[in-house]
PDB file of C-alpha atoms in Angstrom:
ATOM      1  CA  GLY A   1      -5.392   5.924  -9.724  1.00 72.00           C
ATOM      2  CA  ALA A   2      -6.749   4.286 -12.762  1.00 85.00           C
ATOM      3  CA  VAL A   3      -9.345   1.607 -12.222  1.00 89.00           C
ATOM      4  CA  VAL A   4     -10.823  -1.088 -14.741  1.00 93.00           C
ATOM      5  CA  SER A   5     -14.101  -2.426 -13.557  1.00 94.00           C
ATOM      6  CA  GLN A   6     -14.730  -5.958 -14.805  1.00 96.00           C
ATOM      7  CA  HIS A   7     -18.221  -7.520 -14.519  1.00 96.00           C
ATOM      8  CA  PRO A   8     -19.407 -10.025 -13.669  1.00 97.00           C
ATOM      9  CA  SER A   9     -17.080 -11.242 -11.080  1.00 95.00           C
ATOM     10  CA  TRP A  10     -18.415 -14.756 -11.455  1.00 96.00           C
ATOM     11  CA  VAL A  11     -20.940 -16.383 -13.664  1.00 97.00           C
ATOM     12  CA  ILE A  12     -22.451 -19.900 -14.144  1.00 97.00           C
ATOM     13  CA  CYS A  13     -23.927 -20.757 -17.430  1.00 96.00           C
ATOM     14  CA  LYS A  14     -25.278 -23.831 -19.107  1.00 97.00           C
ATOM     15  CA  SER A  15     -23.534 -25.409 -22.097  1.00 97.00           C
ATOM     16  CA  GLY A  16     -24.392 -23.992 -25.369  1.00 97.00           C
ATOM     17  CA  THR A  17     -25.241 -20.478 -24.098  1.00 97.00           C
ATOM     18  CA  SER A  18     -23.194 -17.315 -24.572  1.00 97.00           C
ATOM     19  CA  VAL A  19     -21.672 -15.227 -21.814  1.00 98.00           C
ATOM     20  CA  LYS A  20     -20.563 -11.597 -22.092  1.00 97.00           C
ATOM     21  CA  ILE A  21     -17.838 -10.114 -19.873  1.00 97.00           C
ATOM     22  CA  GLU A  22     -17.460  -6.384 -19.697  1.00 97.00           C
ATOM     23  CA  CYS A  23     -14.414  -4.177 -18.719  1.00 95.00           C
ATOM     24  CA  ARG A  24     -14.878  -0.574 -18.271  1.00 94.00           C
ATOM     25  CA  SER A  25     -12.101   1.937 -17.594  1.00 90.00           C
ATOM     26  CA  LEU A  26     -13.184   4.458 -15.040  1.00 91.00           C
ATOM     27  CA  ASP A  27     -11.987   8.100 -15.460  1.00 84.00           C
ATOM     28  CA  PHE A  28      -9.493   7.319 -18.138  1.00 86.00           C
ATOM     29  CA  GLN A  29      -9.455   6.195 -21.714  1.00 85.00           C
ATOM     30  CA  ALA A  30      -8.083   2.749 -22.448  1.00 84.00           C
ATOM     31  CA  THR A  31      -6.538   2.774 -25.846  1.00 84.00           C
ATOM     32  CA  THR A  32      -5.707  -0.903 -25.747  1.00 90.00           C
ATOM     33  CA  MET A  33      -7.372  -3.746 -23.953  1.00 93.00           C
ATOM     34  CA  PHE A  34      -5.744  -7.188 -23.409  1.00 95.00           C
ATOM     35  CA  TRP A  35      -7.792 -10.277 -22.643  1.00 96.00           C
ATOM     36  CA  TYR A  36      -6.241 -13.100 -20.596  1.00 95.00           C
ATOM     37  CA  ARG A  37      -7.261 -16.530 -19.538  1.00 95.00           C
ATOM     38  CA  GLN A  38      -5.776 -18.033 -16.385  1.00 89.00           C
ATOM     39  CA  PHE A  39      -6.085 -21.680 -15.587  1.00 84.00           C
ATOM     40  CA  PRO A  40      -5.928 -22.833 -11.992  1.00 78.00           C
ATOM     41  CA  LYS A  41      -2.510 -22.408 -10.547  1.00 73.00           C
ATOM     42  CA  GLN A  42      -1.102 -21.208 -13.934  1.00 77.00           C
ATOM     43  CA  SER A  43       0.090 -18.076 -15.416  1.00 82.00           C
ATOM     44  CA  LEU A  44      -1.944 -15.748 -17.452  1.00 87.00           C
ATOM     45  CA  MET A  45      -2.436 -16.742 -21.105  1.00 91.00           C
ATOM     46  CA  LEU A  46      -2.922 -13.761 -23.465  1.00 93.00           C
ATOM     47  CA  MET A  47      -5.930 -14.399 -25.736  1.00 96.00           C
ATOM     48  CA  ALA A  48      -6.293 -11.303 -27.869  1.00 95.00           C
ATOM     49  CA  THR A  49      -5.356  -7.542 -27.841  1.00 94.00           C
ATOM     50  CA  SER A  50      -8.000  -5.020 -28.901  1.00 91.00           C
ATOM     51  CA  ASN A  51      -7.796  -1.304 -29.797  1.00 87.00           C
ATOM     52  CA  GLU A  52     -10.712   1.034 -29.878  1.00 82.00           C
ATOM     53  CA  GLY A  53     -12.600   0.970 -33.048  1.00 81.00           C
ATOM     54  CA  SER A  54     -10.581  -1.771 -34.747  1.00 83.00           C
ATOM     55  CA  LYS A  55     -10.675  -5.544 -34.886  1.00 87.00           C
ATOM     56  CA  ALA A  56      -8.971  -7.537 -32.161  1.00 92.00           C
ATOM     57  CA  THR A  57      -5.698  -9.276 -32.862  1.00 94.00           C
ATOM     58  CA  TYR A  58      -6.001 -12.923 -31.507  1.00 96.00           C
ATOM     59  CA  GLU A  59      -3.123 -15.011 -30.294  1.00 94.00           C
ATOM     60  CA  GLN A  60      -2.269 -18.132 -31.950  1.00 94.00           C
ATOM     61  CA  GLY A  61      -4.621 -21.045 -31.047  1.00 94.00           C
ATOM     62  CA  VAL A  62      -7.374 -18.808 -29.891  1.00 95.00           C
ATOM     63  CA  GLU A  63     -10.694 -19.000 -31.798  1.00 94.00           C
ATOM     64  CA  LYS A  64     -11.883 -15.640 -32.682  1.00 93.00           C
ATOM     65  CA  ASP A  65     -15.300 -16.955 -33.500  1.00 95.00           C
ATOM     66  CA  LYS A  66     -15.614 -18.435 -30.147  1.00 96.00           C
ATOM     67  CA  PHE A  67     -14.239 -15.541 -28.126  1.00 97.00           C
ATOM     68  CA  LEU A  68     -15.768 -12.331 -29.528  1.00 96.00           C
ATOM     69  CA  ILE A  69     -14.020  -9.230 -28.484  1.00 94.00           C
ATOM     70  CA  ASN A  70     -15.542  -5.819 -28.935  1.00 91.00           C
ATOM     71  CA  HIS A  71     -13.717  -2.523 -28.207  1.00 88.00           C
ATOM     72  CA  ALA A  72     -16.437  -0.026 -29.373  1.00 81.00           C
ATOM     73  CA  SER A  73     -15.251   2.897 -27.170  1.00 87.00           C
ATOM     74  CA  LEU A  74     -12.286   3.979 -25.359  1.00 86.00           C
ATOM     75  CA  THR A  75     -13.804   3.093 -22.010  1.00 90.00           C
ATOM     76  CA  LEU A  76     -15.625  -0.286 -22.814  1.00 92.00           C
ATOM     77  CA  SER A  77     -14.319  -3.528 -24.069  1.00 93.00           C
ATOM     78  CA  THR A  78     -16.321  -6.869 -24.014  1.00 95.00           C
ATOM     79  CA  LEU A  79     -15.358 -10.444 -24.353  1.00 97.00           C
ATOM     80  CA  THR A  80     -18.236 -12.883 -25.364  1.00 97.00           C
ATOM     81  CA  VAL A  81     -17.776 -16.569 -25.008  1.00 97.00           C
ATOM     82  CA  THR A  82     -20.105 -18.078 -27.606  1.00 97.00           C
ATOM     83  CA  SER A  83     -21.679 -21.478 -27.331  1.00 97.00           C
ATOM     84  CA  ALA A  84     -19.783 -22.156 -24.113  1.00 97.00           C
ATOM     85  CA  HIS A  85     -18.642 -25.707 -23.099  1.00 96.00           C
ATOM     86  CA  PRO A  86     -17.203 -26.847 -19.817  1.00 96.00           C
ATOM     87  CA  GLU A  87     -13.658 -26.696 -21.183  1.00 95.00           C
ATOM     88  CA  ASP A  88     -14.252 -22.834 -21.430  1.00 96.00           C
ATOM     89  CA  SER A  89     -14.535 -22.707 -17.627  1.00 96.00           C
ATOM     90  CA  SER A  90     -11.803 -20.593 -16.573  1.00 95.00           C
ATOM     91  CA  PHE A  91     -10.838 -17.342 -15.009  1.00 93.00           C
ATOM     92  CA  TYR A  92     -10.845 -14.465 -17.499  1.00 95.00           C
ATOM     93  CA  ILE A  93      -8.922 -11.158 -16.823  1.00 94.00           C
ATOM     94  CA  CYS A  94      -8.824  -7.839 -18.785  1.00 95.00           C
ATOM     95  CA  SER A  95      -6.101  -5.419 -18.752  1.00 95.00           C
ATOM     96  CA  SER A  96      -6.041  -1.903 -20.234  1.00 92.00           C
ATOM     97  CA  HIS A  97      -2.995  -0.047 -21.310  1.00 88.00           C
ATOM     98  CA  SER A  98      -2.907   3.738 -21.652  1.00 84.00           C
ATOM     99  CA  PRO A  99      -0.007   6.110 -22.058  1.00 82.00           C
ATOM    100  CA  ASP A 100      -0.793   7.805 -18.626  1.00 82.00           C
ATOM    101  CA  TYR A 101      -1.544   4.945 -16.419  1.00 84.00           C
ATOM    102  CA  GLY A 102       0.324   2.047 -17.947  1.00 86.00           C
ATOM    103  CA  TYR A 103      -1.338  -1.428 -17.183  1.00 90.00           C
ATOM    104  CA  THR A 104      -4.426  -1.629 -15.177  1.00 92.00           C
ATOM    105  CA  PHE A 105      -5.958  -4.992 -14.523  1.00 93.00           C
ATOM    106  CA  GLY A 106      -9.600  -5.913 -14.007  1.00 94.00           C
ATOM    107  CA  SER A 107     -10.588  -7.918 -10.959  1.00 92.00           C
ATOM    108  CA  GLY A 108     -11.362 -11.061 -13.069  1.00 92.00           C
ATOM    109  CA  THR A 109     -14.389 -13.147 -13.969  1.00 95.00           C
ATOM    110  CA  ARG A 110     -14.758 -16.661 -12.919  1.00 94.00           C
ATOM    111  CA  LEU A 111     -16.707 -18.560 -15.604  1.00 96.00           C
ATOM    112  CA  THR A 112     -18.216 -21.941 -14.926  1.00 97.00           C
ATOM    113  CA  VAL A 113     -20.019 -23.808 -17.663  1.00 97.00           C
ATOM    114  CA  VAL A 114     -22.122 -26.694 -16.573  1.00 97.00           C
TER     115      VAL A 114
ATOM    116  CA  GLY B   1      11.274 -15.024 -28.208  1.00 85.00           C
ATOM    117  CA  ASN B   2      10.610 -13.435 -24.869  1.00 88.00           C
ATOM    118  CA  SER B   3      10.311 -15.579 -21.754  1.00 91.00           C
ATOM    119  CA  VAL B   4      10.179 -15.253 -17.985  1.00 94.00           C
ATOM    120  CA  THR B   5      11.166 -17.944 -15.621  1.00 94.00           C
ATOM    121  CA  GLN B   6      10.037 -18.041 -12.020  1.00 93.00           C
ATOM    122  CA  MET B   7      10.816 -20.194  -9.072  1.00 88.00           C
ATOM    123  CA  GLU B   8       8.167 -22.829  -8.492  1.00 84.00           C
ATOM    124  CA  GLY B   9       6.052 -22.547  -5.426  1.00 86.00           C
ATOM    125  CA  PRO B  10       4.364 -22.830  -3.182  1.00 93.00           C
ATOM    126  CA  VAL B  11       6.823 -20.936  -1.000  1.00 96.00           C
ATOM    127  CA  THR B  12       5.766 -21.198   2.782  1.00 97.00           C
ATOM    128  CA  LEU B  13       7.309 -18.947   5.354  1.00 97.00           C
ATOM    129  CA  SER B  14       6.817 -17.917   8.905  1.00 97.00           C
ATOM    130  CA  GLU B  15       5.765 -14.442   9.687  1.00 97.00           C
ATOM    131  CA  GLU B  16       8.813 -12.036   9.825  1.00 97.00           C
ATOM    132  CA  ALA B  17      10.919 -14.278   7.630  1.00 98.00           C
ATOM    133  CA  PHE B  18      13.027 -13.019   4.693  1.00 98.00           C
ATOM    134  CA  LEU B  19      11.492 -13.656   1.212  1.00 97.00           C
ATOM    135  CA  THR B  20      13.205 -14.097  -2.051  1.00 97.00           C
ATOM    136  CA  ILE B  21      11.361 -15.152  -5.202  1.00 97.00           C
ATOM    137  CA  ASN B  22      13.662 -15.646  -8.105  1.00 97.00           C
ATOM    138  CA  CYS B  23      12.919 -14.307 -11.611  1.00 97.00           C
ATOM    139  CA  THR B  24      14.973 -14.614 -14.683  1.00 97.00           C
ATOM    140  CA  TYR B  25      14.174 -13.400 -18.199  1.00 97.00           C
ATOM    141  CA  THR B  26      15.048 -13.824 -21.855  1.00 95.00           C
ATOM    142  CA  ALA B  27      14.635 -10.822 -24.146  1.00 93.00           C
ATOM    143  CA  THR B  28      16.649  -8.568 -26.421  1.00 90.00           C
ATOM    144  CA  GLY B  29      17.813  -5.255 -25.371  1.00 90.00           C
ATOM    145  CA  TYR B  30      16.485  -3.599 -22.159  1.00 92.00           C
ATOM    146  CA  PRO B  31      12.919  -4.694 -21.484  1.00 95.00           C
ATOM    147  CA  SER B  32      10.862  -3.151 -18.647  1.00 94.00           C
ATOM    148  CA  LEU B  33      10.451  -5.589 -15.776  1.00 97.00           C
ATOM    149  CA  PHE B  34       7.403  -5.884 -13.466  1.00 96.00           C
ATOM    150  CA  TRP B  35       6.272  -7.709 -10.316  1.00 97.00           C
ATOM    151  CA  TYR B  36       2.460  -8.131 -10.045  1.00 96.00           C
ATOM    152  CA  VAL B  37       0.620  -9.696  -7.129  1.00 96.00           C
ATOM    153  CA  GLN B  38      -2.773 -11.536  -7.199  1.00 91.00           C
ATOM    154  CA  TYR B  39      -4.783 -12.148  -4.089  1.00 90.00           C
ATOM    155  CA  PRO B  40      -7.410 -15.039  -4.255  1.00 84.00           C
ATOM    156  CA  GLY B  41     -10.218 -14.417  -6.717  1.00 80.00           C
ATOM    157  CA  GLU B  42      -8.853 -11.093  -7.809  1.00 83.00           C
ATOM    158  CA  GLY B  43      -7.117  -9.641 -10.659  1.00 84.00           C
ATOM    159  CA  LEU B  44      -3.470  -8.498 -10.734  1.00 89.00           C
ATOM    160  CA  GLN B  45      -2.060  -5.368  -8.889  1.00 92.00           C
ATOM    161  CA  LEU B  46       1.166  -3.878  -9.860  1.00 94.00           C
ATOM    162  CA  LEU B  47       3.710  -4.287  -6.909  1.00 96.00           C
ATOM    163  CA  LEU B  48       6.853  -2.592  -8.409  1.00 97.00           C
ATOM    164  CA  LYS B  49       8.652  -2.142 -11.661  1.00 96.00           C
ATOM    165  CA  ALA B  50      11.953  -1.151 -13.162  1.00 97.00           C
ATOM    166  CA  THR B  51      12.633   0.218 -16.657  1.00 93.00           C
ATOM    167  CA  LYS B  52      16.384   0.224 -16.978  1.00 93.00           C
ATOM    168  CA  ALA B  53      19.489  -1.692 -15.906  1.00 94.00           C
ATOM    169  CA  ASP B  54      20.292  -1.287 -12.097  1.00 95.00           C
ATOM    170  CA  ASP B  55      17.049   0.397 -11.337  1.00 96.00           C
ATOM    171  CA  LYS B  56      15.458  -0.877  -8.035  1.00 97.00           C
ATOM    172  CA  GLY B  57      11.844  -0.872  -7.696  1.00 97.00           C
ATOM    173  CA  SER B  58      10.162  -0.905  -4.330  1.00 97.00           C
ATOM    174  CA  ASN B  59       6.772  -0.820  -2.696  1.00 97.00           C
ATOM    175  CA  LYS B  60       5.415  -1.958   0.653  1.00 95.00           C
ATOM    176  CA  GLY B  61       8.497  -3.293   1.729  1.00 97.00           C
ATOM    177  CA  PHE B  62       9.195  -5.312  -1.340  1.00 98.00           C
ATOM    178  CA  GLU B  63      12.266  -4.560  -3.496  1.00 98.00           C
ATOM    179  CA  ALA B  64      13.602  -5.890  -6.751  1.00 98.00           C
ATOM    180  CA  THR B  65      16.771  -4.737  -8.731  1.00 98.00           C
ATOM    181  CA  TYR B  66      16.981  -4.908 -12.518  1.00 98.00           C
ATOM    182  CA  ARG B  67      20.208  -6.980 -13.244  1.00 97.00           C
ATOM    183  CA  LYS B  68      21.121  -6.794 -16.888  1.00 95.00           C
ATOM    184  CA  GLU B  69      24.267  -9.013 -16.293  1.00 95.00           C
ATOM    185  CA  THR B  70      22.277 -11.908 -14.891  1.00 96.00           C
ATOM    186  CA  THR B  71      19.052 -11.078 -16.543  1.00 97.00           C
ATOM    187  CA  SER B  72      17.230 -11.282 -13.282  1.00 97.00           C
ATOM    188  CA  PHE B  73      14.775  -9.297 -11.346  1.00 98.00           C
ATOM    189  CA  HIS B  74      14.458 -11.204  -7.881  1.00 98.00           C
ATOM    190  CA  LEU B  75      11.770 -10.052  -5.466  1.00 98.00           C
ATOM    191  CA  GLU B  76      12.733  -9.605  -1.857  1.00 98.00           C
ATOM    192  CA  LYS B  77      11.149  -8.500   1.343  1.00 98.00           C
ATOM    193  CA  GLY B  78      12.861  -8.415   4.718  1.00 97.00           C
ATOM    194  CA  SER B  79       9.996  -9.443   6.887  1.00 97.00           C
ATOM    195  CA  VAL B  80       6.895 -10.861   5.402  1.00 97.00           C
ATOM    196  CA  GLN B  81       3.413 -10.874   6.954  1.00 97.00           C
ATOM    197  CA  VAL B  82       0.416 -13.283   6.715  1.00 96.00           C
ATOM    198  CA  SER B  83      -1.135 -10.475   4.614  1.00 95.00           C
ATOM    199  CA  ASP B  84       1.585 -11.035   2.003  1.00 97.00           C
ATOM    200  CA  SER B  85       0.167 -14.379   1.251  1.00 96.00           C
ATOM    201  CA  ALA B  86      -0.682 -14.300  -2.540  1.00 96.00           C
ATOM    202  CA  VAL B  87       0.481 -15.334  -5.870  1.00 93.00           C
ATOM    203  CA  TYR B  88       3.415 -13.143  -7.409  1.00 96.00           C
ATOM    204  CA  PHE B  89       4.064 -12.929 -11.000  1.00 95.00           C
ATOM    205  CA  CYS B  90       7.084 -11.545 -12.796  1.00 97.00           C
ATOM    206  CA  ALA B  91       6.566 -10.013 -16.121  1.00 96.00           C
ATOM    207  CA  LEU B  92       8.452  -8.110 -18.799  1.00 94.00           C
ATOM    208  CA  ARG B  93       7.396  -5.581 -21.475  1.00 93.00           C
ATOM    209  CA  PRO B  94       9.693  -5.882 -24.516  1.00 91.00           C
ATOM    210  CA  ALA B  95      12.100  -3.003 -25.375  1.00 89.00           C
ATOM    211  CA  GLY B  96      11.535  -1.024 -28.350  1.00 80.00           C
ATOM    212  CA  GLY B  97       7.869  -0.548 -28.159  1.00 67.00           C
ATOM    213  CA  GLY B  98       4.824  -2.998 -28.088  1.00 74.00           C
ATOM    214  CA  ASN B  99       2.487  -3.381 -25.103  1.00 83.00           C
ATOM    215  CA  LYS B 100       2.300  -7.074 -24.683  1.00 89.00           C
ATOM    216  CA  LEU B 101       3.352  -8.317 -21.391  1.00 92.00           C
ATOM    217  CA  THR B 102       5.095 -11.752 -20.990  1.00 91.00           C
ATOM    218  CA  PHE B 103       4.307 -13.270 -17.560  1.00 92.00           C
ATOM    219  CA  GLY B 104       6.212 -15.938 -15.545  1.00 93.00           C
ATOM    220  CA  THR B 105       4.146 -18.831 -14.356  1.00 90.00           C
ATOM    221  CA  GLY B 106       3.644 -17.203 -10.798  1.00 92.00           C
ATOM    222  CA  THR B 107       4.888 -18.213  -7.343  1.00 94.00           C
ATOM    223  CA  GLN B 108       2.370 -18.806  -4.562  1.00 94.00           C
ATOM    224  CA  LEU B 109       3.571 -17.450  -1.304  1.00 96.00           C
ATOM    225  CA  LYS B 110       1.936 -18.683   2.029  1.00 96.00           C
ATOM    226  CA  VAL B 111       2.871 -16.945   5.257  1.00 97.00           C
ATOM    227  CA  GLU B 112       2.095 -18.568   8.436  1.00 97.00           C
ATOM    228  CA  LEU B 113       1.953 -17.365  11.978  1.00 93.00           C
TER     229      LEU B 113
END
Protein backbone atom coordinates (compact mmCIF):
# COMPACT_ATOMS: atom_id res chain seq x y z
CA GLY A 1 0.00 0.00 0.00
CA ALA A 2 0.87 3.66 -0.05
CA VAL A 3 3.37 4.91 2.51
CA VAL A 4 4.22 8.44 3.54
CA SER A 5 7.57 8.69 5.27
CA GLN A 6 7.78 11.56 7.73
CA HIS A 7 11.05 12.73 9.27
CA PRO A 8 12.24 13.39 11.82
CA SER A 9 10.00 11.50 14.21
CA TRP A 10 11.07 13.77 17.01
CA VAL A 11 13.20 16.89 17.31
CA ILE A 12 14.30 19.20 20.08
CA CYS A 13 15.41 22.68 19.13
CA LYS A 14 16.29 25.92 20.84
CA SER A 15 14.02 28.94 20.79
CA GLY A 16 14.62 31.13 17.79
CA THR A 17 15.88 28.39 15.52
CA SER A 18 14.09 26.86 12.57
CA VAL A 19 13.09 23.25 12.09
CA LYS A 20 12.22 21.46 8.86
CA ILE A 21 9.91 18.46 8.72
CA GLU A 22 9.80 16.34 5.59
CA CYS A 23 7.13 14.10 4.21
CA ARG A 24 7.86 11.84 1.29
CA SER A 25 5.38 9.68 -0.55
CA LEU A 26 6.98 6.36 -1.38
CA ASP A 27 6.09 4.67 -4.66
CA PHE A 28 3.23 7.01 -5.43
CA GLN A 29 2.60 10.62 -6.28
CA ALA A 30 0.88 12.77 -3.72
CA THR A 31 -1.01 15.46 -5.57
CA THR A 32 -2.10 17.07 -2.33
CA MET A 33 -0.46 17.21 1.08
CA PHE A 34 -2.19 18.28 4.26
CA TRP A 35 -0.34 19.45 7.35
CA TYR A 36 -1.91 19.04 10.76
CA ARG A 37 -1.01 20.01 14.26
CA GLN A 38 -2.16 17.94 17.18
CA PHE A 39 -2.19 19.14 20.76
CA PRO A 40 -2.06 16.64 23.61
CA LYS A 41 -5.28 14.66 23.89
CA GLN A 42 -6.91 16.73 21.19
CA SER A 43 -7.94 16.30 17.63
CA LEU A 44 -6.02 17.21 14.52
CA MET A 45 -6.07 20.83 13.51
CA LEU A 46 -5.58 21.39 9.80
CA MET A 47 -2.89 24.00 9.27
CA ALA A 48 -2.57 24.12 5.51
CA THR A 49 -3.10 22.33 2.24
CA SER A 50 -0.45 22.21 -0.43
CA ASN A 51 -0.54 21.10 -4.02
CA GLU A 52 2.55 20.32 -6.01
CA GLY A 53 4.01 23.38 -7.67
CA SER A 54 1.66 25.91 -6.13
CA LYS A 55 1.49 27.95 -2.96
CA ALA A 56 -0.02 26.40 0.11
CA THR A 57 -3.45 27.40 1.30
CA TYR A 58 -3.40 28.17 4.99
CA GLU A 59 -6.29 27.82 7.39
CA GLN A 60 -7.54 30.83 9.23
CA GLY A 61 -5.33 31.77 12.13
CA VAL A 62 -2.24 29.94 10.89
CA GLU A 63 0.74 32.21 10.26
CA LYS A 64 2.07 31.45 6.82
CA ASP A 65 5.35 33.25 7.49
CA LYS A 66 5.95 31.12 10.53
CA PHE A 67 4.94 27.78 9.07
CA LEU A 68 6.51 27.62 5.63
CA ILE A 69 5.23 24.85 3.42
CA ASN A 70 6.91 23.74 0.25
CA HIS A 71 5.58 21.12 -2.13
CA ALA A 72 8.21 21.20 -4.82
CA SER A 73 7.56 17.75 -6.22
CA LEU A 74 4.85 15.13 -6.26
CA THR A 75 6.78 13.06 -3.74
CA LEU A 76 8.08 15.63 -1.26
CA SER A 77 6.46 18.25 0.93
CA THR A 78 8.17 20.11 3.74
CA LEU A 79 7.00 22.15 6.70
CA THR A 80 9.49 24.59 8.20
CA VAL A 81 8.74 26.07 11.59
CA THR A 82 10.65 29.34 11.58
CA SER A 83 11.92 31.11 14.69
CA ALA A 84 10.40 28.42 16.85
CA HIS A 85 9.13 29.20 20.34
CA PRO A 86 8.01 26.89 23.15
CA GLU A 87 4.36 27.42 22.20
CA ASP A 88 5.13 25.80 18.84
CA SER A 89 5.89 22.55 20.63
CA SER A 90 3.41 20.04 19.33
CA PHE A 91 2.89 16.91 17.27
CA TYR A 92 2.85 17.63 13.55
CA ILE A 93 1.36 15.18 11.08
CA CYS A 94 1.28 15.23 7.30
CA SER A 95 -1.26 13.46 5.14
CA SER A 96 -1.18 12.95 1.43
CA HIS A 97 -4.12 12.54 -0.84
CA SER A 98 -3.99 10.83 -4.20
CA PRO A 99 -6.72 9.58 -6.50
CA ASP A 100 -5.39 6.03 -6.29
CA TYR A 101 -4.70 5.68 -2.58
CA GLY A 102 -6.90 8.23 -0.89
CA TYR A 103 -5.48 9.59 2.36
CA THR A 104 -2.17 8.36 3.74
CA PHE A 105 -0.77 9.74 6.98
CA GLY A 106 2.81 10.17 8.03
CA SER A 107 3.90 8.85 11.40
CA GLY A 108 4.15 12.33 12.90
CA THR A 109 6.89 14.55 14.29
CA ARG A 110 7.12 15.48 17.95
CA LEU A 111 8.61 18.98 18.14
CA THR A 112 9.87 20.29 21.45
CA VAL A 113 11.19 23.84 21.60
CA VAL A 114 13.31 24.64 24.64
CA GLY B 1 -20.18 24.04 8.34
CA ASN B 2 -19.18 20.44 8.70
CA SER B 3 -18.57 18.93 12.11
CA VAL B 4 -18.00 15.59 13.78
CA THR B 5 -18.93 14.83 17.37
CA GLN B 6 -17.49 11.88 19.24
CA MET B 7 -18.10 10.57 22.69
CA GLU B 8 -15.53 11.73 25.18
CA GLY B 9 -13.08 9.30 26.59
CA PRO B 10 -11.23 7.66 27.95
CA VAL B 11 -13.19 4.48 27.53
CA THR B 12 -11.85 1.69 29.71
CA LEU B 13 -12.90 -1.89 29.01
CA SER B 14 -11.86 -5.34 30.02
CA GLU B 15 -10.50 -7.66 27.38
CA GLU B 16 -13.25 -9.40 25.37
CA ALA B 17 -15.80 -6.73 26.23
CA PHE B 18 -18.07 -5.16 23.60
CA LEU B 19 -17.03 -1.77 22.30
CA THR B 20 -19.14 1.10 21.02
CA ILE B 21 -17.74 4.53 20.26
CA ASN B 22 -20.41 6.96 19.17
CA CYS B 23 -19.92 9.36 16.30
CA THR B 24 -22.42 11.77 14.82
CA TYR B 25 -21.86 14.30 12.10
CA THR B 26 -23.23 17.48 10.59
CA ALA B 27 -22.82 17.96 6.86
CA THR B 28 -24.87 18.56 3.76
CA GLY B 29 -25.63 15.76 1.37
CA TYR B 30 -23.83 12.47 1.69
CA PRO B 31 -20.29 12.86 2.97
CA SER B 32 -17.84 9.99 3.12
CA LEU B 33 -17.19 8.77 6.66
CA PHE B 34 -14.04 7.33 8.17
CA TRP B 35 -12.65 5.85 11.34
CA TYR B 36 -8.94 6.28 11.97
CA VAL B 37 -6.85 4.77 14.75
CA GLN B 38 -3.77 6.35 16.31
CA TYR B 39 -1.36 4.37 18.43
CA PRO B 40 0.89 6.26 20.88
CA GLY B 41 3.47 8.41 19.15
CA GLU B 42 2.30 7.48 15.68
CA GLY B 43 0.30 8.95 12.85
CA LEU B 44 -3.20 7.90 11.89
CA GLN B 45 -4.12 4.68 10.18
CA LEU B 46 -7.34 4.16 8.30
CA LEU B 47 -9.47 1.62 10.12
CA LEU B 48 -12.56 1.60 7.94
CA LYS B 49 -14.74 3.81 5.83
CA ALA B 50 -18.15 4.12 4.19
CA THR B 51 -19.07 6.31 1.28
CA LYS B 52 -22.86 6.08 1.07
CA ALA B 53 -25.86 5.60 3.26
CA ASP B 54 -26.36 2.13 4.75
CA ASP B 55 -22.84 1.08 3.79
CA LYS B 56 -21.04 -0.90 6.46
CA GLY B 57 -17.31 -0.51 6.79
CA SER B 58 -15.42 -3.29 8.50
CA ASN B 59 -11.84 -4.20 9.31
CA LYS B 60 -10.03 -6.22 11.98
CA GLY B 61 -13.30 -7.03 13.75
CA PHE B 62 -14.39 -3.39 13.85
CA GLU B 63 -17.59 -2.30 12.11
CA ALA B 64 -19.45 0.94 11.51
CA THR B 65 -22.65 1.56 9.56
CA TYR B 66 -23.41 4.81 7.77
CA ARG B 67 -26.81 5.91 9.09
CA LYS B 68 -28.13 8.91 7.19
CA GLU B 69 -31.36 9.11 9.20
CA THR B 70 -29.47 9.56 12.46
CA THR B 71 -26.34 11.13 10.89
CA SER B 72 -24.25 8.60 12.77
CA PHE B 73 -21.31 6.29 12.16
CA HIS B 74 -20.80 4.46 15.45
CA LEU B 75 -17.78 2.20 15.78
CA GLU B 76 -18.32 -1.28 17.24
CA LYS B 77 -16.28 -4.35 18.03
CA GLY B 78 -17.62 -7.48 19.60
CA SER B 79 -14.57 -8.46 21.63
CA VAL B 80 -11.75 -6.02 22.27
CA GLN B 81 -8.15 -6.93 22.93
CA VAL B 82 -5.41 -5.14 24.84
CA SER B 83 -3.78 -4.39 21.50
CA ASP B 84 -6.83 -2.31 20.51
CA SER B 85 -5.83 0.33 23.06
CA ALA B 86 -5.40 3.51 21.05
CA VAL B 87 -7.14 6.75 20.15
CA TYR B 88 -9.95 6.49 17.61
CA PHE B 89 -10.96 9.37 15.36
CA CYS B 90 -14.14 9.71 13.38
CA ALA B 91 -13.84 11.89 10.29
CA LEU B 92 -15.82 13.03 7.29
CA ARG B 93 -15.02 14.14 3.79
CA PRO B 94 -17.67 16.47 2.40
CA ALA B 95 -19.88 15.48 -0.45
CA GLY B 96 -19.41 17.06 -3.84
CA GLY B 97 -15.66 17.15 -3.97
CA GLY B 98 -12.98 18.72 -1.84
CA ASN B 99 -10.40 16.66 -0.03
CA LYS B 100 -10.32 18.24 3.40
CA LEU B 101 -11.17 15.92 6.24
CA THR B 102 -13.01 17.10 9.31
CA PHE B 103 -12.07 15.14 12.43
CA GLY B 104 -13.80 14.51 15.70
CA THR B 105 -11.91 15.11 18.91
CA GLY B 106 -10.87 11.49 19.25
CA THR B 107 -11.78 8.87 21.84
CA GLN B 108 -9.10 7.12 23.82
CA LEU B 109 -9.71 3.42 24.39
CA LYS B 110 -7.93 1.52 27.14
CA VAL B 111 -8.35 -2.23 27.26
CA GLU B 112 -7.23 -4.02 30.40
CA LEU B 113 -6.66 -7.67 31.14
